[in-house]
Amino acid sequence: MIALANDPTAAAVLDTVPCYPVPPTGGSPAIDELRAAPAGRGIVVGHDGVMLIVRRPWLEADVPIAPSIAVHLPYGSIGATRGHLRCGLIPGDLREAVLDHLRAALPNEAAAFVIWNETTGTFSIDLPEIDRATPSRLVYRTPRLAAGCHLVCDIHSHGTAPAFFSDTDDVDDADTTKIAVVFGNLDAADGPTVAARLCTGGLFVLLPRDPFMGDHHAA
Ligand SMILES: [Zn+2]
């Protein structure tokens, strides 16, 4: 096979985010390997668009990132948008524990992380070191993770204000692959408002619900 780059460093960079055309038959060993990898990121190009494929031990995400290229390509289809938690939904009692923590900090904003241990398959909550907390701004640090542990969910509150992703949140969420969740209206009698999104490589994909088990519905 012809090399994609002569320079070994350039080749290694390309190898970290490979780009594959989709064969007319719809799949290839290279694409299958990317999809099955425990961790990785790549791009596939089809006649109907461009798809980002992201894998983490806890996550499978196939997200279209560009519409079809305006030239005839003899390629197959990129396939369906897909999001799957390899780790499963987060237990509902952790949602309640997080909400208790966020409510206890009122009127200030507060934060919590959900960590997943791939060895034991269990979830835990990590309460971050807070550098500064006010009713409208929170500065906190991401946790140091033990081997085999993954930050699945980065949660912060908007206190009694509604849940949404602010410009500051966009900056904070640009670098990591995680699910970001905001809980708002924490003083509301009919329950908090919630906003959730998958963050990866500077891309944000709004999710229809938060990643916790239970029959609650997103506001
Ligand atoms: Zn926010």
Coordinates of N, CA, C and O and ligand atoms in Angstrom, one line a residue, residues 156 158 164 166 169 182, ligand 1:
H156 N -22.3 20.4 36.1 CA -22.3 21.6 36.9 C -23.7 22.1 37.0 O -24.6 21.8 36.2
H158 N -26.4 25.5 37.4 CA -26.6 26.9 37.2 C -27.4 27.5 38.4 O -28.1 28.5 38.2
F164 N -28.6 25.5 30.6 CA -28.3 25.6 29.2 C -26.8 25.7 29.1 O -26.1 25.7 30.2
S166 N -23.6 27.7 28.2 CA -23.2 29.1 28.0 C -21.9 29.2 27.1 O -21.3 28.1 26.9
D169 N -19.2 27.7 29.0 CA -19.2 26.2 29.0 C -18.6 25.7 27.7 O -17.9 24.7 27.7
V182 N -25.7 20.0 32.6 CA -26.0 21.2 33.4 C -27.4 21.0 34.0 O -28.4 20.6 33.3
Ligands
ZN1 ZN -22.8 26.5 32.7

